[in-house]
mmCIF file of C-alpha atoms in Angstrom:
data_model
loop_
_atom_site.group_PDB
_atom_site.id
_atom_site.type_symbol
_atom_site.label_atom_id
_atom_site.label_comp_id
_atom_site.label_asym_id
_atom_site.label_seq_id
_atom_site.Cartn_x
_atom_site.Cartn_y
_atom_site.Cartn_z
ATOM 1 C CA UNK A 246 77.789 43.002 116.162
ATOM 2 C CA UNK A 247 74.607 42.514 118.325
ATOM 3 C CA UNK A 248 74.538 41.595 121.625
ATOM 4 C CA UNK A 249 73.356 38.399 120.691
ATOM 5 C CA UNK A 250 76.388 37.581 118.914
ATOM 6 C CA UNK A 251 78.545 39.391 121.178
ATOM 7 C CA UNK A 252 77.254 36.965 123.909
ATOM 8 C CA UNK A 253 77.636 34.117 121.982
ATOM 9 C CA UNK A 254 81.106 34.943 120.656
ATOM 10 C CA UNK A 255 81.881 35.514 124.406
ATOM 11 C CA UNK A 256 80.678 33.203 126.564
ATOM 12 C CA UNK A 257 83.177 30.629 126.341
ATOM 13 C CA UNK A 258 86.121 32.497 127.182
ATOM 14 C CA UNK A 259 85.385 32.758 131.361
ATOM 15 C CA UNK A 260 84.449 29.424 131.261
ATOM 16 C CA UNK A 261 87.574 27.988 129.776
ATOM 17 C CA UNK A 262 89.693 30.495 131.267
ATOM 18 C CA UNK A 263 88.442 30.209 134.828
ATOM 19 C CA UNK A 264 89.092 26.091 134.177
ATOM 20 C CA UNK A 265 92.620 26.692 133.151
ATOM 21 C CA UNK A 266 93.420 29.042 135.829
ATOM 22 C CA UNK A 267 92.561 26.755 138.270
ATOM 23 C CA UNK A 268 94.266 23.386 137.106
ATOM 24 C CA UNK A 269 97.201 25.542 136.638
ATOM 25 C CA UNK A 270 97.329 27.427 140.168
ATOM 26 C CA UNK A 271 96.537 23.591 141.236
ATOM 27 C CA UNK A 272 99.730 22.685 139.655
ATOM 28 C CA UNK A 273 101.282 25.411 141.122
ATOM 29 C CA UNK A 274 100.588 23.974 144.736
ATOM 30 C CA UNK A 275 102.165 20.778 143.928
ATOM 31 C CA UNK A 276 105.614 21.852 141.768
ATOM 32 C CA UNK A 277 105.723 24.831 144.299
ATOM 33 C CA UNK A 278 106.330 27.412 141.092
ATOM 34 C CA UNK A 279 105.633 31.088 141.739
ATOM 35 C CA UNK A 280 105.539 31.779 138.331
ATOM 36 C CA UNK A 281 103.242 29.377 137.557
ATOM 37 C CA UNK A 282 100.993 30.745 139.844
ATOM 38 C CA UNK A 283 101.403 34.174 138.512
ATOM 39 C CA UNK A 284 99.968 33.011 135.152
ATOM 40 C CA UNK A 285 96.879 31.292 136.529
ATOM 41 C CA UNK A 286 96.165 34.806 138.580
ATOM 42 C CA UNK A 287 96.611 36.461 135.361
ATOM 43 C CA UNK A 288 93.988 34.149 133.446
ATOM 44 C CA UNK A 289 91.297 34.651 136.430
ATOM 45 C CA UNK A 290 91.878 38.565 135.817
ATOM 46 C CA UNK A 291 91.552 38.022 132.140
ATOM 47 C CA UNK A 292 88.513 35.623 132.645
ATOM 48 C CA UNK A 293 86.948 38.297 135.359
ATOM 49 C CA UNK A 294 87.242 40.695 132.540
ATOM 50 C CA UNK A 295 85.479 38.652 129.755
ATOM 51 C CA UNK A 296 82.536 37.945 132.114
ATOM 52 C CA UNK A 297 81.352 41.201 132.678
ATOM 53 C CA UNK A 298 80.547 41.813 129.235
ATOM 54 C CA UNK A 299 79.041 38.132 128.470
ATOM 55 C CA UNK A 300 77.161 38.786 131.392
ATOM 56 C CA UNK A 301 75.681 42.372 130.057
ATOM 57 C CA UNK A 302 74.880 40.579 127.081
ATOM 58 C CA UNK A 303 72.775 38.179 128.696
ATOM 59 C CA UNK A 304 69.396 40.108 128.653
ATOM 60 C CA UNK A 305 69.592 40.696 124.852
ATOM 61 C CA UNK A 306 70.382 37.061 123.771
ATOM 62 C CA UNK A 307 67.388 35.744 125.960
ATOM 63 C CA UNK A 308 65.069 38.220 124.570
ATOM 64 C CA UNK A 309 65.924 36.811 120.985
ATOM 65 C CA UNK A 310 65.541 33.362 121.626
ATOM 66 C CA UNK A 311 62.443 33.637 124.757
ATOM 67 C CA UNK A 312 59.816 32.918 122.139
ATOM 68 C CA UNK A 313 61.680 30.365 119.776
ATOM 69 C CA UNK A 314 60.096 26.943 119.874
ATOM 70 C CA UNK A 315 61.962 24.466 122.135
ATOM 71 C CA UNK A 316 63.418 26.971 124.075
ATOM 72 C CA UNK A 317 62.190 26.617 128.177
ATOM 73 C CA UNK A 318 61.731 29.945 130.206
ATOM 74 C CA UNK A 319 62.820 27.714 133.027
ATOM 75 C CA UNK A 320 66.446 26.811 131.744
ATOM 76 C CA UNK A 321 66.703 30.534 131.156
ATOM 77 C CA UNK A 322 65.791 31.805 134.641
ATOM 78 C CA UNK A 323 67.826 28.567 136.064
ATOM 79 C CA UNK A 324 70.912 29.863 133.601
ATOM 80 C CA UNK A 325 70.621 33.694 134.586
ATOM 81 C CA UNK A 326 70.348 33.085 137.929
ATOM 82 C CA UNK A 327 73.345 31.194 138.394
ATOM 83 C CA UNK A 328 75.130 33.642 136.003
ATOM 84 C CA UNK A 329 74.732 36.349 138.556
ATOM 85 C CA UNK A 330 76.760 34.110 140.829
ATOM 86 C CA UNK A 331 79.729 32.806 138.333
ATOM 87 C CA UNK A 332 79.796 36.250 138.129
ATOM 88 C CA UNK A 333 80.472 36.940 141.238
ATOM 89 C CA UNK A 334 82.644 34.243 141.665
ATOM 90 C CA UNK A 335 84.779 35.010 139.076
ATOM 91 C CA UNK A 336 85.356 38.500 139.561
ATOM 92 C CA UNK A 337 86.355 38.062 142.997
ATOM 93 C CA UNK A 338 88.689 35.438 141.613
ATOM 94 C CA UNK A 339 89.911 37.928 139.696
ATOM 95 C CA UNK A 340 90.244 40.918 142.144
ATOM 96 C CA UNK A 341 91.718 38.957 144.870
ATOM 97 C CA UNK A 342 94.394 37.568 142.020
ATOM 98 C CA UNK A 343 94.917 41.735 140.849
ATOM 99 C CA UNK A 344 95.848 42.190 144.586
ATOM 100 C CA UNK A 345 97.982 39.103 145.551
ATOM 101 C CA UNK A 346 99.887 40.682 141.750
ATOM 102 C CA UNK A 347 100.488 43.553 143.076
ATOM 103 C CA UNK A 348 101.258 42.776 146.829
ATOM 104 C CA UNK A 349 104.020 40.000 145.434
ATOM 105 C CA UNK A 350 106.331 41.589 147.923
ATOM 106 C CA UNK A 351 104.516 40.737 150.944
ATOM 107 C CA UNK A 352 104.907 37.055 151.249
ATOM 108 C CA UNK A 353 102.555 36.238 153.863
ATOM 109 C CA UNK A 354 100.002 37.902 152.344
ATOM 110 C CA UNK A 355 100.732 35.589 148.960
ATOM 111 C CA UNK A 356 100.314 32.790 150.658
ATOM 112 C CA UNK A 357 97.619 34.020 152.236
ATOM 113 C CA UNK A 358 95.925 35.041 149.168
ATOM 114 C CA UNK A 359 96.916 31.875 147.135
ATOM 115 C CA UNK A 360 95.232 29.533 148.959
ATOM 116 C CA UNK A 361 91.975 32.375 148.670
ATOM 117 C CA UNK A 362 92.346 32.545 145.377
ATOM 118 C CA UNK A 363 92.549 28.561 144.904
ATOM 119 C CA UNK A 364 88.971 28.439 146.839
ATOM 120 C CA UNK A 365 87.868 31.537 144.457
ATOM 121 C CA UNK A 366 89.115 29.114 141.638
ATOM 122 C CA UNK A 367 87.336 25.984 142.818
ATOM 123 C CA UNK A 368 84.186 28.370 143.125
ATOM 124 C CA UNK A 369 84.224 30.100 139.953
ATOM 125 C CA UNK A 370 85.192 27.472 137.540
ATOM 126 C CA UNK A 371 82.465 25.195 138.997
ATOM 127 C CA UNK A 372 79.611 28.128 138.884
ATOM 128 C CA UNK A 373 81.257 29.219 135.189
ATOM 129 C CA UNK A 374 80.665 25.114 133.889
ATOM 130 C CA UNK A 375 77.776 25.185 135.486
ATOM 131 C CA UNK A 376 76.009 27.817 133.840
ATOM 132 C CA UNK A 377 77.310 27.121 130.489
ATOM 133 C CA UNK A 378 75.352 23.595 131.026
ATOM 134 C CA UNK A 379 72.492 25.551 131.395
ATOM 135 C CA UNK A 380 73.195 27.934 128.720
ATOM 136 C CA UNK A 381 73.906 25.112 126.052
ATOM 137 C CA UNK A 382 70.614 23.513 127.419
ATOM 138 C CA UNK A 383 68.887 26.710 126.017
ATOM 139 C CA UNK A 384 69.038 25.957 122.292
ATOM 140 C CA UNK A 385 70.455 22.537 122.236
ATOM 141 C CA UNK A 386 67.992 20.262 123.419
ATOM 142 C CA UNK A 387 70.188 17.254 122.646
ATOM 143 C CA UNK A 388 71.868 17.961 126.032
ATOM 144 C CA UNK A 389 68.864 18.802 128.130
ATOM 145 C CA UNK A 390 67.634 15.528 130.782
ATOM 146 C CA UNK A 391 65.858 12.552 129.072
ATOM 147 C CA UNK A 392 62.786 13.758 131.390
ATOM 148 C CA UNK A 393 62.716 17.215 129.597
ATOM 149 C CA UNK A 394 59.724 17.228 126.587
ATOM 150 C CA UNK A 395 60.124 17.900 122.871
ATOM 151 C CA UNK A 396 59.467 21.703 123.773
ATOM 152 C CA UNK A 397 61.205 22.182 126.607
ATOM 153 C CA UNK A 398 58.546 23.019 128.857
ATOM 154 C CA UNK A 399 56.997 21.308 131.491
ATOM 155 C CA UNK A 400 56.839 21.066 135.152
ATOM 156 C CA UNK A 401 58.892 24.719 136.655
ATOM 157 C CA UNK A 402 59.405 23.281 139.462
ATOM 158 C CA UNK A 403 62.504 20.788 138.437
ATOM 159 C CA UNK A 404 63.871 22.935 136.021
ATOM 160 C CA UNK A 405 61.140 22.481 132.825
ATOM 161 C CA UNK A 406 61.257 18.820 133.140
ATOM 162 C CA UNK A 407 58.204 17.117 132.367
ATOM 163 C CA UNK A 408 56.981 14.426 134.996
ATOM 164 C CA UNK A 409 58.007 11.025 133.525
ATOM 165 C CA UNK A 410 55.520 7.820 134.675
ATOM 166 C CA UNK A 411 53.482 7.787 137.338
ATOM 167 C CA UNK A 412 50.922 11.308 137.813
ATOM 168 C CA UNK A 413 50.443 10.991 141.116
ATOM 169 C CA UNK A 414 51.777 13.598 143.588
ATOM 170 C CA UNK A 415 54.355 13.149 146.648
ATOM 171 C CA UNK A 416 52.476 15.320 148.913
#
């Protein structure tokens, strides 16, 4: 399997996982259910997990579809950038939920860590949707802004959107 394909096999499982985890450990807050808590920390560790490797995999599925027609350099860079930071996100989502497992003795420092972990959660899962917008935007120019061209290049400077109407400048 390539890392194209490895990517692409991948790189919905954070993003679905990180979502879960946080409507459940949302749930958790308001039926007051340990356990249920337990399983949402369990999916962020399990979604922290699956982003390293999508992540790794990144490089290799943009250098096979850089040069494809449609495809916008822009949306890329906009797309790995954010990736480094939904993957930072959700690996701290995940380490912070590994400790709070582990420390399930310590009660203050469960609560403690719960409501870190919910923050982590609100991070992560936003940052992880985020950048699988952007990702989908790559190849599937269906979902890209009415503003973007046929070839999804343009202006850099709002994301490889093309100016729509008037030319004249702002400044």
């Amino acid at each position: 399997m390539s890392s194209v394909q490895l990517h692409l096999a991948l790189t919905h499982v954070p993003v679905i996982l990180s979502f879960i985890a946080f409507i459940i450990l949302l749930v958790s807050f308001f039926i007051k259910n340990e356990t249920v808590a337990k399983v949402s920390y369990y999916l962020l560790v399990f979604a922290g997990i699956t982003a390293i490797p999508v992540f790794l995999t990144g490089e290799g599925a943009e250098e096979a579809v850089e040069n494809l027609p449609g495809v916008s350099e822009a949306i890329i860079e906009k797309h790995e950038g954010l990736a480094k930071f939904a993957l930072i996100a959700i690996s701290a989502s995940g380490l912070v939920s590994l400790v709070v497992l582990f420390l399930s003795k310590q009660q203050a420092l469960v609560r403690l860590g719960k409501i870190v972990i919910l923050l982590l959660a609100i991070a992560s899962s936003a940052l992880m949707l985020q950048t699988a917008h952007l990702g989908g935007q790559i190849r599937h120019t269906e979902i890209r802004s009415a503003a973007v061209g046929q070839n999804g290049e343009g202006n850099t400077e709002n994301g490889g959107a093309k100016e729509s109407g008037n030319e004249d400048d702002d400044d």
